[in-house]
Short mmCIF file of N, CA and C in Angstrom, two decimals:
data_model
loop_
_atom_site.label_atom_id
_atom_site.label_comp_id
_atom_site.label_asym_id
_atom_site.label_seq_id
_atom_site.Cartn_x
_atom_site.Cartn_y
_atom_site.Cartn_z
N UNK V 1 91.27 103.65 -34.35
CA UNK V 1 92.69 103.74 -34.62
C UNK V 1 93.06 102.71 -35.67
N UNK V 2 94.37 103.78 -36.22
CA UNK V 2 94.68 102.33 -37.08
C UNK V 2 95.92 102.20 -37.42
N UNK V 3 96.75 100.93 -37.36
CA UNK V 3 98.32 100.47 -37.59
C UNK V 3 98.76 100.18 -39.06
N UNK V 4 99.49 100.77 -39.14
CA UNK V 4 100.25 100.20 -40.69
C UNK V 4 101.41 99.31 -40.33
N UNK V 5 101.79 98.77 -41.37
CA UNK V 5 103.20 98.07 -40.97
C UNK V 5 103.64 97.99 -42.64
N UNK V 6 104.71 98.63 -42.57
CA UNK V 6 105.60 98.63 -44.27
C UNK V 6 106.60 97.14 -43.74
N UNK V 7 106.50 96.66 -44.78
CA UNK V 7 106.70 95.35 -44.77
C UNK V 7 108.02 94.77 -45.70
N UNK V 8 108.83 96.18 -46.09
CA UNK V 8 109.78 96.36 -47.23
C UNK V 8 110.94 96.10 -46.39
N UNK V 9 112.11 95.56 -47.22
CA UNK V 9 113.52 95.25 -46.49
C UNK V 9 113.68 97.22 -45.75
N UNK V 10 113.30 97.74 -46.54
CA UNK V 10 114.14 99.47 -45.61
C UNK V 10 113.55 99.76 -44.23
N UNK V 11 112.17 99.06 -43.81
CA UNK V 11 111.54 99.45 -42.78
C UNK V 11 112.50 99.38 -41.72
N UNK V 12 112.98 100.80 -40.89
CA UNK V 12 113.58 100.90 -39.52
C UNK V 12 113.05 100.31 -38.49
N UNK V 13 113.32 99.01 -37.71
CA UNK V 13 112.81 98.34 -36.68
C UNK V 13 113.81 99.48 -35.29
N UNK V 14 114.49 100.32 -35.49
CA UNK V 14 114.39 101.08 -34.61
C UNK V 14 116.13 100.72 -34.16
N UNK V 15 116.97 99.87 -34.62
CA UNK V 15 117.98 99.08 -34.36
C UNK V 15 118.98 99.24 -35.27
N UNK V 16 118.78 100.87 -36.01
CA UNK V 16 119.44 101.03 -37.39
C UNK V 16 119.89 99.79 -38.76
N UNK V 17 119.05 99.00 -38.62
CA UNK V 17 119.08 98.39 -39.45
C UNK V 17 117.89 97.61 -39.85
N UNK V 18 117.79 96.72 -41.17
CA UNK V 18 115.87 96.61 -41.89
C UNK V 18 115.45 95.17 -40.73
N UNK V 19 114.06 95.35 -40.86
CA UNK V 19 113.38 95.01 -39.88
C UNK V 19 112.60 94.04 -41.26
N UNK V 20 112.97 92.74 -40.54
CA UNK V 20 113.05 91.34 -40.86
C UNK V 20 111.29 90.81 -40.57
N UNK V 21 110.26 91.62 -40.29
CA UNK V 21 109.38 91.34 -39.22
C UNK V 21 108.74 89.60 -39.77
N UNK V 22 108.37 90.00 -40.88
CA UNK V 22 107.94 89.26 -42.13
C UNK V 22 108.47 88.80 -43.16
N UNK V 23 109.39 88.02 -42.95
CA UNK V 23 110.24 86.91 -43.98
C UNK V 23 109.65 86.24 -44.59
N UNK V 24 110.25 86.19 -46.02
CA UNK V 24 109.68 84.92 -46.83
C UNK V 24 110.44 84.40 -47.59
N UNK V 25 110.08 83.20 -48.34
CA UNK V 25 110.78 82.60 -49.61
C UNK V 25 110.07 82.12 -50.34
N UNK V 26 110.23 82.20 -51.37
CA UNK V 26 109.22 81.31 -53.09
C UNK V 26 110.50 80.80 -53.63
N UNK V 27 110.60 79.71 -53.72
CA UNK V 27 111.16 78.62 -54.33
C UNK V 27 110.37 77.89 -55.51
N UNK V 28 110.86 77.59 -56.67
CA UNK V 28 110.21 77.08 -57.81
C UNK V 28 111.34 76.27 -58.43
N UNK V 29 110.85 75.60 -59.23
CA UNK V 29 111.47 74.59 -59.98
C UNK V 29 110.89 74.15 -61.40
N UNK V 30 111.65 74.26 -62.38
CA UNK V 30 111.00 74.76 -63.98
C UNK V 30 110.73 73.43 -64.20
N UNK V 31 110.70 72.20 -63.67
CA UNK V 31 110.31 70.72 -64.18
C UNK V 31 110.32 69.85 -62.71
N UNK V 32 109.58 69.05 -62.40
CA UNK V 32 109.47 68.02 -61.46
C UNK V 32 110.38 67.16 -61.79
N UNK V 33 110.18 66.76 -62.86
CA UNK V 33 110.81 65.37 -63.53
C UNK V 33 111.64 66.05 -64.96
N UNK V 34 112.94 65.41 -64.71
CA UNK V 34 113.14 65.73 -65.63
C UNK V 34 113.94 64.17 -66.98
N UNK V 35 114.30 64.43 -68.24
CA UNK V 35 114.55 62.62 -68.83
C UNK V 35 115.77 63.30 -69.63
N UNK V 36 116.68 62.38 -69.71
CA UNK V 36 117.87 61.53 -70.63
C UNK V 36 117.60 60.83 -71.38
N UNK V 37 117.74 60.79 -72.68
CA UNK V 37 118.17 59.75 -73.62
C UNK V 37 119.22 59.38 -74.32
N UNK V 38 119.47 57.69 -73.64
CA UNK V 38 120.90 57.65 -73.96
C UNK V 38 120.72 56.61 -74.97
N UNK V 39 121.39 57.02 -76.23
CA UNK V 39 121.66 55.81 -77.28
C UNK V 39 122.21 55.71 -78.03
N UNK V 40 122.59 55.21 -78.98
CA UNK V 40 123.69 55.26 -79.94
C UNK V 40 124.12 56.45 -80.56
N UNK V 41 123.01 57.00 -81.05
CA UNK V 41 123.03 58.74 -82.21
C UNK V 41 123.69 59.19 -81.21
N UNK V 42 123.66 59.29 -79.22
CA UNK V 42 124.43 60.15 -78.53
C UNK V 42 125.82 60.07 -78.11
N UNK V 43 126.06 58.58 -78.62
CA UNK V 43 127.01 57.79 -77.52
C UNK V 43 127.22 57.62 -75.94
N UNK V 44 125.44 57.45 -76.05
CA UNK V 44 124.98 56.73 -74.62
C UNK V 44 125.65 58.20 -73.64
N UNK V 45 124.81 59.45 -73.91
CA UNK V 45 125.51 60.32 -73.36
C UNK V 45 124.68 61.74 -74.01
N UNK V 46 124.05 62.01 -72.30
CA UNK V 46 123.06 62.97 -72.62
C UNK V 46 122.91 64.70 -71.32
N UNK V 47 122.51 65.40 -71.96
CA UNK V 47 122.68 66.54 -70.90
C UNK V 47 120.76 67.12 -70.71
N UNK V 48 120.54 67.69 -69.36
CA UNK V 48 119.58 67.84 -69.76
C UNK V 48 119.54 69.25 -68.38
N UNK V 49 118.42 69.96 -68.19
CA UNK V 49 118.65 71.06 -67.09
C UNK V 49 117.24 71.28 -66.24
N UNK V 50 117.40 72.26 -64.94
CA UNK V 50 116.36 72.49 -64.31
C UNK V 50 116.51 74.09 -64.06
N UNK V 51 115.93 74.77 -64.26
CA UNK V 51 115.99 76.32 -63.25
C UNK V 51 115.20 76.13 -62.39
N UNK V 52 116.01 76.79 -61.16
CA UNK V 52 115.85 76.81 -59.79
C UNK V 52 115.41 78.42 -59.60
N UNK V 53 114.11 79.12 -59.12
CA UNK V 53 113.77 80.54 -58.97
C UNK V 53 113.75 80.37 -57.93
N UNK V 54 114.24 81.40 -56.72
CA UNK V 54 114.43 82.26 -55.62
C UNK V 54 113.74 83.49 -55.67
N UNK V 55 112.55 83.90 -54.78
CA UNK V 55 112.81 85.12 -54.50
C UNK V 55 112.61 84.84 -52.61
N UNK V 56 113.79 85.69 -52.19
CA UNK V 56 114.19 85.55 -50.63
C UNK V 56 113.94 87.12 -50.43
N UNK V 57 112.98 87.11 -49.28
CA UNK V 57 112.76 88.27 -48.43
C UNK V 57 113.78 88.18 -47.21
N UNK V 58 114.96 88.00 -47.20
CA UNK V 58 115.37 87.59 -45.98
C UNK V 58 117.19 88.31 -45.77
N UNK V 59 117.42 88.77 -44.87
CA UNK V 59 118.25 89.79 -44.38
C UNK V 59 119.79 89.66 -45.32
N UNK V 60 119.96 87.97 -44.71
CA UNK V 60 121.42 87.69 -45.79
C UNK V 60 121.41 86.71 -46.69
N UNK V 61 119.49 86.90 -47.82
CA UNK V 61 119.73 86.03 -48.89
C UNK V 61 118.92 84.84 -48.68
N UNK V 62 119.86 83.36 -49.19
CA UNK V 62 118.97 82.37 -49.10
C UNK V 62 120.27 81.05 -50.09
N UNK V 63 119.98 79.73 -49.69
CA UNK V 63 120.91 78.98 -50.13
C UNK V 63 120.38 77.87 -50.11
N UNK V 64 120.47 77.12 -51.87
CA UNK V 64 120.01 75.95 -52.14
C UNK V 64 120.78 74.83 -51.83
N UNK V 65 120.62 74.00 -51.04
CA UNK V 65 121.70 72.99 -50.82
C UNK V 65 120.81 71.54 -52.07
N UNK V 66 121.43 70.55 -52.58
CA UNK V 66 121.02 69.57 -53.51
C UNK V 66 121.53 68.16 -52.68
N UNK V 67 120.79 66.88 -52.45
CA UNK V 67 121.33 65.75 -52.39
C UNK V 67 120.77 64.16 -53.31
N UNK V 68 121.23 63.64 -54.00
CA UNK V 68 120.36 62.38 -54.53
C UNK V 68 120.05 61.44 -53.13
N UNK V 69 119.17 60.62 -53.90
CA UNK V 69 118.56 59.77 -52.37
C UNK V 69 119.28 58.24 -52.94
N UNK V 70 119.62 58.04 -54.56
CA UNK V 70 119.97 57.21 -54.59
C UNK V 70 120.92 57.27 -55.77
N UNK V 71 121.49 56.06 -56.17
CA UNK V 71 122.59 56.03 -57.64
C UNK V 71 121.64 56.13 -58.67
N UNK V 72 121.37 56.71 -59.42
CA UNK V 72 120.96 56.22 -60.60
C UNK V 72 120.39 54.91 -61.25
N UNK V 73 119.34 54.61 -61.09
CA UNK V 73 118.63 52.53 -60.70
C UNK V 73 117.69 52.45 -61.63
N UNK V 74 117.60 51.30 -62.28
CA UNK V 74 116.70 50.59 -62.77
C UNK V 74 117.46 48.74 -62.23
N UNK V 75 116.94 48.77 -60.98
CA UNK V 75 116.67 47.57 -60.64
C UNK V 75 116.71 46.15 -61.26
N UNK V 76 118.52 45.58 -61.15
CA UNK V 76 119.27 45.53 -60.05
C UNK V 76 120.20 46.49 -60.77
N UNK V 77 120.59 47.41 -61.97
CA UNK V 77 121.49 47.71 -62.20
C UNK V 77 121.71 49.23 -62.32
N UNK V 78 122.96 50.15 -61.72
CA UNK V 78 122.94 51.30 -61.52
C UNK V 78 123.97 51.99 -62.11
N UNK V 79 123.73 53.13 -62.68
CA UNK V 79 124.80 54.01 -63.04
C UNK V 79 126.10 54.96 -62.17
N UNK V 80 127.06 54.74 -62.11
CA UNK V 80 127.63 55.31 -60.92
C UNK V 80 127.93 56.80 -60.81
N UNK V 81 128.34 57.71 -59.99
CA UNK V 81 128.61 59.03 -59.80
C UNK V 81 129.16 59.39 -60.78
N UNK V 82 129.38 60.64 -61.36
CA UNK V 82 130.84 61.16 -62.00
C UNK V 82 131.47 61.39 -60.90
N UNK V 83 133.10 60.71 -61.14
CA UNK V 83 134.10 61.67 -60.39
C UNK V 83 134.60 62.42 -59.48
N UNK V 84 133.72 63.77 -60.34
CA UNK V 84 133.89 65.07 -60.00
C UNK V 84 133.40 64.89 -58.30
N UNK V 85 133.89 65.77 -57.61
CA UNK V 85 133.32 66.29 -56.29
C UNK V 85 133.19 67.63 -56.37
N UNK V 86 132.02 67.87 -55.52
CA UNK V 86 131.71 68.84 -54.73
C UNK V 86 132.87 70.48 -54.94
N UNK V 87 134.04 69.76 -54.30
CA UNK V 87 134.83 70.59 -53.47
C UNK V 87 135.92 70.75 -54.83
N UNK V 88 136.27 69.35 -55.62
CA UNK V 88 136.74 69.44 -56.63
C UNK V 88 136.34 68.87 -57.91
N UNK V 89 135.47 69.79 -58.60
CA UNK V 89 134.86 69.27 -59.96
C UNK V 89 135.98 69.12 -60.59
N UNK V 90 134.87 68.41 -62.13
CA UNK V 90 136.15 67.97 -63.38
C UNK V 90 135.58 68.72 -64.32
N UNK V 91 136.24 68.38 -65.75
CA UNK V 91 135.60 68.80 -66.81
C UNK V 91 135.04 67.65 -67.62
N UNK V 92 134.22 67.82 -67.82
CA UNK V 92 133.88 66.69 -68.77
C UNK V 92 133.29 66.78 -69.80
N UNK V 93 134.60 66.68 -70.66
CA UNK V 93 134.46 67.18 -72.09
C UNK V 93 134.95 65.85 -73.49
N UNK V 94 134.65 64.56 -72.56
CA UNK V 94 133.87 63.81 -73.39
C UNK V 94 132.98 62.83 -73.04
N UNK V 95 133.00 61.32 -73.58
CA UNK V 95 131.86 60.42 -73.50
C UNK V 95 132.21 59.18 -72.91
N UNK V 96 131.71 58.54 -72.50
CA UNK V 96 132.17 57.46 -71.26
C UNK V 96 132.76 56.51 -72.57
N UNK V 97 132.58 56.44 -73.90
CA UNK V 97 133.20 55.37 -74.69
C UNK V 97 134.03 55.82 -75.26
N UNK V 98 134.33 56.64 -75.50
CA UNK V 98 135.10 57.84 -76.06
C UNK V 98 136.35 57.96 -75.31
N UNK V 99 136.18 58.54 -73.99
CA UNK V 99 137.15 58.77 -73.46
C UNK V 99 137.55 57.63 -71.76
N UNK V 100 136.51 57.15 -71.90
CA UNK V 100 136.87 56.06 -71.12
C UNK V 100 135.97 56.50 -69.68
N UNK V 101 136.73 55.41 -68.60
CA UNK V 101 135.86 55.84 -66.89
C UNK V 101 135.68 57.18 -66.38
N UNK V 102 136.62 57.55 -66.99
CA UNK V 102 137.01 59.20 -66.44
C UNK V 102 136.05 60.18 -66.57
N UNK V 103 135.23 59.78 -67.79
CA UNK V 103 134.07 60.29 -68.39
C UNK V 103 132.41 59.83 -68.50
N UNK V 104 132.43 58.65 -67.06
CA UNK V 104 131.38 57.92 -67.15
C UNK V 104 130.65 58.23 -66.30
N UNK V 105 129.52 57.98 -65.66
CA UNK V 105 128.11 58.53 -64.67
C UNK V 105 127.73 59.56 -64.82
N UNK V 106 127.06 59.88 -63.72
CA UNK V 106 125.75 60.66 -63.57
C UNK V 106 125.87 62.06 -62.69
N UNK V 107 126.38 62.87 -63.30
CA UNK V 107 126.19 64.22 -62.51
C UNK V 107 125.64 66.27 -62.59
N UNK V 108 126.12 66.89 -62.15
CA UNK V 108 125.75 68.21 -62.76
C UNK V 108 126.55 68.80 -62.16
N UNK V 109 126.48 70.33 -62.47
CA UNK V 109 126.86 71.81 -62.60
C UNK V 109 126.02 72.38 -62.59
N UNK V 110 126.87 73.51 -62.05
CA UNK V 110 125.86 74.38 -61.42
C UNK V 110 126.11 76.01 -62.52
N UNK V 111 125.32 76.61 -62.65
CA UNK V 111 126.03 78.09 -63.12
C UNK V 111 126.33 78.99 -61.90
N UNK V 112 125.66 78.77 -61.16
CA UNK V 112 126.37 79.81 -60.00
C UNK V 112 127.43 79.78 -59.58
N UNK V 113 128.18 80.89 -60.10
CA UNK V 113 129.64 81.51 -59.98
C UNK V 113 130.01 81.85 -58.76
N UNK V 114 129.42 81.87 -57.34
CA UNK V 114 129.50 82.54 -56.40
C UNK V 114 129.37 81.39 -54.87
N UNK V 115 129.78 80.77 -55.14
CA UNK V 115 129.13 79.44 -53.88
C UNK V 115 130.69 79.68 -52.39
N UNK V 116 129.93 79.08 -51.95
CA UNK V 116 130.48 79.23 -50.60
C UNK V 116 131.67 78.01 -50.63
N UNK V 117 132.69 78.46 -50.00
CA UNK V 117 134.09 77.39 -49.64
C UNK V 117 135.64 78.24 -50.39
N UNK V 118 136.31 77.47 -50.40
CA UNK V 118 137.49 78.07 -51.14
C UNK V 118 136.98 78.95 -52.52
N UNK V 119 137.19 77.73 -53.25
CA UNK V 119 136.67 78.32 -54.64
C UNK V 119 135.59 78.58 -55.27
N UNK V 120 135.11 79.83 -54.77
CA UNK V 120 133.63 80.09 -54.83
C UNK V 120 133.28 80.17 -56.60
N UNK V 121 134.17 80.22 -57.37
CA UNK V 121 133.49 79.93 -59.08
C UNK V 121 134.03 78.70 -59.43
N UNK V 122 134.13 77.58 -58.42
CA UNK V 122 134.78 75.93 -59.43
C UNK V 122 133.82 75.31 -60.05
N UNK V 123 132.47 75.31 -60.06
CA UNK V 123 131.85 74.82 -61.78
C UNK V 123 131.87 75.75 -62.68
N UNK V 124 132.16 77.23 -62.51
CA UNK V 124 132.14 78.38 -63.58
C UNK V 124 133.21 78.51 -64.68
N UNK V 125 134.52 78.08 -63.82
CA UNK V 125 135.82 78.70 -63.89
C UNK V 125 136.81 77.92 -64.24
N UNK V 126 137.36 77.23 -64.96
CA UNK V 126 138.56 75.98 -64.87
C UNK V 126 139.58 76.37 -63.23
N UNK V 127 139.63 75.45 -62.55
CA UNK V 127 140.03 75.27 -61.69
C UNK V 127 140.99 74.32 -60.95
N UNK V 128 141.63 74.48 -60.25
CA UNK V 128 142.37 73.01 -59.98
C UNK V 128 142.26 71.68 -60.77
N UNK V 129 141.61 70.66 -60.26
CA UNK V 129 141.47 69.31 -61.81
C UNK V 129 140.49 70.06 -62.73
N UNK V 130 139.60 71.01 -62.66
CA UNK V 130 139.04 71.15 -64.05
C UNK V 130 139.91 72.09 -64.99
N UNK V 131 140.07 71.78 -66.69
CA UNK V 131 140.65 72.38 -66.86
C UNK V 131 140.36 73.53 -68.04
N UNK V 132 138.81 73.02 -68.25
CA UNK V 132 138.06 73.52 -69.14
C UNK V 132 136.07 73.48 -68.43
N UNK V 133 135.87 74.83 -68.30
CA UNK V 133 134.25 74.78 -67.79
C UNK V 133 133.55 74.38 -68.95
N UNK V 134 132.61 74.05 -67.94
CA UNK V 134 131.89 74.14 -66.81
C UNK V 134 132.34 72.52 -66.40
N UNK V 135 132.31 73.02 -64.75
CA UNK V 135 132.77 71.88 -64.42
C UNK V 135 131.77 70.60 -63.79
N UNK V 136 131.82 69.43 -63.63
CA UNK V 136 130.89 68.91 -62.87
C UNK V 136 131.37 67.96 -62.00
N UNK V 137 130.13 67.43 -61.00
CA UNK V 137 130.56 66.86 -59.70
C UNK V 137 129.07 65.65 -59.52
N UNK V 138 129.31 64.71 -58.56
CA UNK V 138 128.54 63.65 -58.30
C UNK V 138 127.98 65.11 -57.25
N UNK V 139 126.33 64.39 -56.89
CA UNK V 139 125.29 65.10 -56.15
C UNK V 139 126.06 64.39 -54.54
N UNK V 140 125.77 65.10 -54.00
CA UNK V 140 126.14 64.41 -52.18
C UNK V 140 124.96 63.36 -52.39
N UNK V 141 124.96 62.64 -50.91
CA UNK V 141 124.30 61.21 -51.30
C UNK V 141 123.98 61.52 -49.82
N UNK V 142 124.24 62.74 -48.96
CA UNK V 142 123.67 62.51 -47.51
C UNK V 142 122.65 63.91 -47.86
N UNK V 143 122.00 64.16 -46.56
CA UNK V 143 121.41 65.51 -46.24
C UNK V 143 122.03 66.42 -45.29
N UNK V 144 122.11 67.48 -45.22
CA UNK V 144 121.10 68.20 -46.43
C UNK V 144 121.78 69.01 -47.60
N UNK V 145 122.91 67.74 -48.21
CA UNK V 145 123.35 68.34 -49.37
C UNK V 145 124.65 69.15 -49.58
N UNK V 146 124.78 69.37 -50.53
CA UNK V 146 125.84 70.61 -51.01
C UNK V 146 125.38 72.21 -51.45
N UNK V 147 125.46 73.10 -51.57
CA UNK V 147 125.21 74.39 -51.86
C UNK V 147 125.26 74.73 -52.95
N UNK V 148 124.41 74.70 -54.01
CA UNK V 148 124.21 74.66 -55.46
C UNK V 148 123.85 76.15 -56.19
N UNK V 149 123.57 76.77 -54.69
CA UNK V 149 123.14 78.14 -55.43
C UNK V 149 123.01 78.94 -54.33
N UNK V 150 122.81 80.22 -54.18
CA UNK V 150 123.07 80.87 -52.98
C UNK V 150 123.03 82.49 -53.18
N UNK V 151 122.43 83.63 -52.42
CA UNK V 151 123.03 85.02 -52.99
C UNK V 151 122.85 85.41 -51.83
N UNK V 152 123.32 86.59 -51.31
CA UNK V 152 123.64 87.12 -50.15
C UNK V 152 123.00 88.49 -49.73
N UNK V 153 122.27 88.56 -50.50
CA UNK V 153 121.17 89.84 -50.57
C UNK V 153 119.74 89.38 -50.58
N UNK V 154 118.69 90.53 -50.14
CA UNK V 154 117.57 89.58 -50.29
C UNK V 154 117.05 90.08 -52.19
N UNK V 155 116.07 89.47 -52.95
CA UNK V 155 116.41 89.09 -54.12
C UNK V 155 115.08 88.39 -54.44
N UNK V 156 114.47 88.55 -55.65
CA UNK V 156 113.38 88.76 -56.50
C UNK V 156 113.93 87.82 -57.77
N UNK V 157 113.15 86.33 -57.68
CA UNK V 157 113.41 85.99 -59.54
C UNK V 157 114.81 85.62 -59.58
N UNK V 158 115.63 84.94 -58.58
CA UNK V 158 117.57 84.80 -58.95
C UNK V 158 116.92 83.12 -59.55
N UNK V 159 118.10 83.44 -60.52
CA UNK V 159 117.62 81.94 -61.24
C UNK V 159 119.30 81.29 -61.41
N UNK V 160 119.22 79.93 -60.91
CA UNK V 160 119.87 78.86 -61.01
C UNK V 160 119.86 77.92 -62.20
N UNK V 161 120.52 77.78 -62.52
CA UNK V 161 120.77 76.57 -63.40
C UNK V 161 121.29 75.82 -63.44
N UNK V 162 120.85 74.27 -63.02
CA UNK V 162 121.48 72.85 -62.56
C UNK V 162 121.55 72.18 -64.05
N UNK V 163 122.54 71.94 -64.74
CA UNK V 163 122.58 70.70 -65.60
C UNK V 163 123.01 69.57 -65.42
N UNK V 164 122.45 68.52 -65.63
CA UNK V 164 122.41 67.25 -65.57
C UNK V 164 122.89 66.08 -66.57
N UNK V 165 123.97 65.64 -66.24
CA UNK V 165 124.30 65.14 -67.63
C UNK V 165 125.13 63.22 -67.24
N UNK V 166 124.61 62.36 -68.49
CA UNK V 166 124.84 60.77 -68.00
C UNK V 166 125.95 60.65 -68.67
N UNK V 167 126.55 60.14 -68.74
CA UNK V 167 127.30 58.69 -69.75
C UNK V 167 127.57 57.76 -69.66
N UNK V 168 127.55 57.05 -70.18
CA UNK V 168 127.46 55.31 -69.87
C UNK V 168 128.00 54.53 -71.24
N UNK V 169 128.73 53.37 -70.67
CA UNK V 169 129.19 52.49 -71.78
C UNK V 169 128.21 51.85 -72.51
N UNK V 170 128.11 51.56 -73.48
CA UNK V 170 127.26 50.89 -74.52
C UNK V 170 126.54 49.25 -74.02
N UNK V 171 127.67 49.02 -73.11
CA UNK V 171 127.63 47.62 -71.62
C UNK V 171 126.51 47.38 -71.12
N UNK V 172 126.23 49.24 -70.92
CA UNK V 172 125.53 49.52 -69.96
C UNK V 172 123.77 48.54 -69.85
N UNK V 173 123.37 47.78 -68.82
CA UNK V 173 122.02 47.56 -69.15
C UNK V 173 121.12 48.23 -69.32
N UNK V 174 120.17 47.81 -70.75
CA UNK V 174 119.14 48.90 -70.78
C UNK V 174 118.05 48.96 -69.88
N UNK V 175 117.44 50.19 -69.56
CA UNK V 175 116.44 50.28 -68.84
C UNK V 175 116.24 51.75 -68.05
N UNK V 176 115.08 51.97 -67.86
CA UNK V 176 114.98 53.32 -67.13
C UNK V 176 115.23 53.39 -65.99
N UNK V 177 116.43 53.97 -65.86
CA UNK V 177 117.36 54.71 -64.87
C UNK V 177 116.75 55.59 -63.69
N UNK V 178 116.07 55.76 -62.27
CA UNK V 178 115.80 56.80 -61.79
C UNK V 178 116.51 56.85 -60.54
N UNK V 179 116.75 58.44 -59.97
CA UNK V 179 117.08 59.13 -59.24
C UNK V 179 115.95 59.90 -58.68
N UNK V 180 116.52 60.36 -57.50
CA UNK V 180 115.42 61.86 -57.13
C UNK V 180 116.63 62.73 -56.32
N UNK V 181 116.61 63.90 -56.80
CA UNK V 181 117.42 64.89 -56.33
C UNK V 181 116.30 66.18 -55.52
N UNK V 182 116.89 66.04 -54.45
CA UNK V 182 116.11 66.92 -53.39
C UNK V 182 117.18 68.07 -53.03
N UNK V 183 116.05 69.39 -53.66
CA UNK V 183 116.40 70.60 -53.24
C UNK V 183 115.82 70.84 -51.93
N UNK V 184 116.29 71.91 -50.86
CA UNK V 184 116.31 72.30 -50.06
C UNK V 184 116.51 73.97 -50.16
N UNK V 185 115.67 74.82 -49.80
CA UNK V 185 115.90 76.23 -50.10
C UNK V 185 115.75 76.49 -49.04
N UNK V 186 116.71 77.76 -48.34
CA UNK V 186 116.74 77.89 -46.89
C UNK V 186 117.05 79.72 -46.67
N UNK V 187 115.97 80.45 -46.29
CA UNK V 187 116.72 81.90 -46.05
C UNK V 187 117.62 82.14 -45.05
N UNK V 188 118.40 83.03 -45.84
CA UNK V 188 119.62 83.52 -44.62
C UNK V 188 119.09 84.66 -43.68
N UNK V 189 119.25 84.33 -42.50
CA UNK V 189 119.07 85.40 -41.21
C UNK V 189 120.49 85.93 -40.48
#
C-alpha cells in the first residue's frame, strides 16, 4: 500500500477548509551587516537598506516584528533615536545640521503599506505628524519588537524593505557606531 499526502494550501483536511498539515517559513535577509557613511560631502547624514524575503506556508500569512538591542555605540558615545515612533512616524526630510534636533538619530521605514494598528499605511502615506513620505520611526528597544512587515495570505518571495537612515551633528564623536537590529519572522495560524 501506499499514502500520498498533497501538501498544497487547497488540500481538504475534511473541515471545509485548507489543511495546514505542514507549515513552513523561509525568511531571508539581503545583508547581515549593513554600513553608513557619515561625513561632510553628506552632512553627517546617510540612508542605507535591507530586503526582508518571506515565503509563509501558513493559513493567515506571517509577520516581521524588528527591535534594536542597543542605541547606536561606539563606546562611551551614542547616537540617539529619531523621534519618530512606531505608532506615530515623522518625515524626515532634512539633516540634523540643517534642520536641527528634529532631524537628528538613527532610524527607518518601512515600505509596507499594510501593517497592523490604526494606520495601517503611516510610513507609506503622510499621516498625522508626517507630512511628507516616507515616514520614519526609532526601532522599539524591547522584544519582540514592532511589526515591520506582515501579509495575510500565505505567500511566495513578499519582499520588505527596511531603510535605515543616521544624522548627526558635525559635534558628533567620530567613530564606528554599532547597533544590531533583530528580526523576528513568525507565521500566522
Amino acid at each position: 500500500t501506499s499514502t500520498d499526502i498533497d501538501v498544497n494550501n487547497s488540500t481538504d483536511g475534511g473541515n471545509n477548509g485548507p489543511c495546514w498539515l505542514f507549515p513552513s517559513l523561509t525568511f531571508t535577509i539581503s545583508a547581515t551587516s549593513v554600513s553608513m557613511d557619515l561625513n561632510s560631502g553628506n552632512d553627517m547624514t546617510s540612508t542605507t537598506e535591507s530586503v526582508l524575503n518571506v515565503t509563509a506556508k501558513a493559513q493567515f500569512g506571517y509577520q516581521i516584528s524588528a527591535f534594536k538591542t542597543q542605541l547606536m555605540t561606539s563606546s562611551p558615545h551614542t547616537i540617539s533615536d529619531f523621534p519618530g515612533t512606531y505608532t506615530a512616524p515623522d518625515n524626515w526630510e532634512s539633516t540634523c545640521n540643517a534642520g536641527g534636533s528634529a532631524f537628528c538619530g538613527f532610524g527607518y521605514t518601512t515600505d509596507d503599506g499594510a501593517l497592523p494598528g490604526a494606520d495601517t499605511n503611516r510610513f507609506t502615506t503622510a499621516t498625522g505628524v508626517c507630512t511628507t513620505a516616507p515616514c520614519y520611526a526609532a526601532f522599539s528597544s524591547t522584544s519582540p519588537g514592532d511589526v515591520i512587515g506582515d501579509l495575510s495570505t500565505s505567500v511566495v518571495n513578499d519582499l520588505t524593505i527596511i531603510t535605515y537612515r543616521t544624522s548627526v551633528p558635525t559635534s558628533q564623536a567620530i567613530g564606528t557606531y554599532t547597533t544590531t537590529i533583530v528580526y523576528i519572522a513568525t507565521p500566522q495560524f
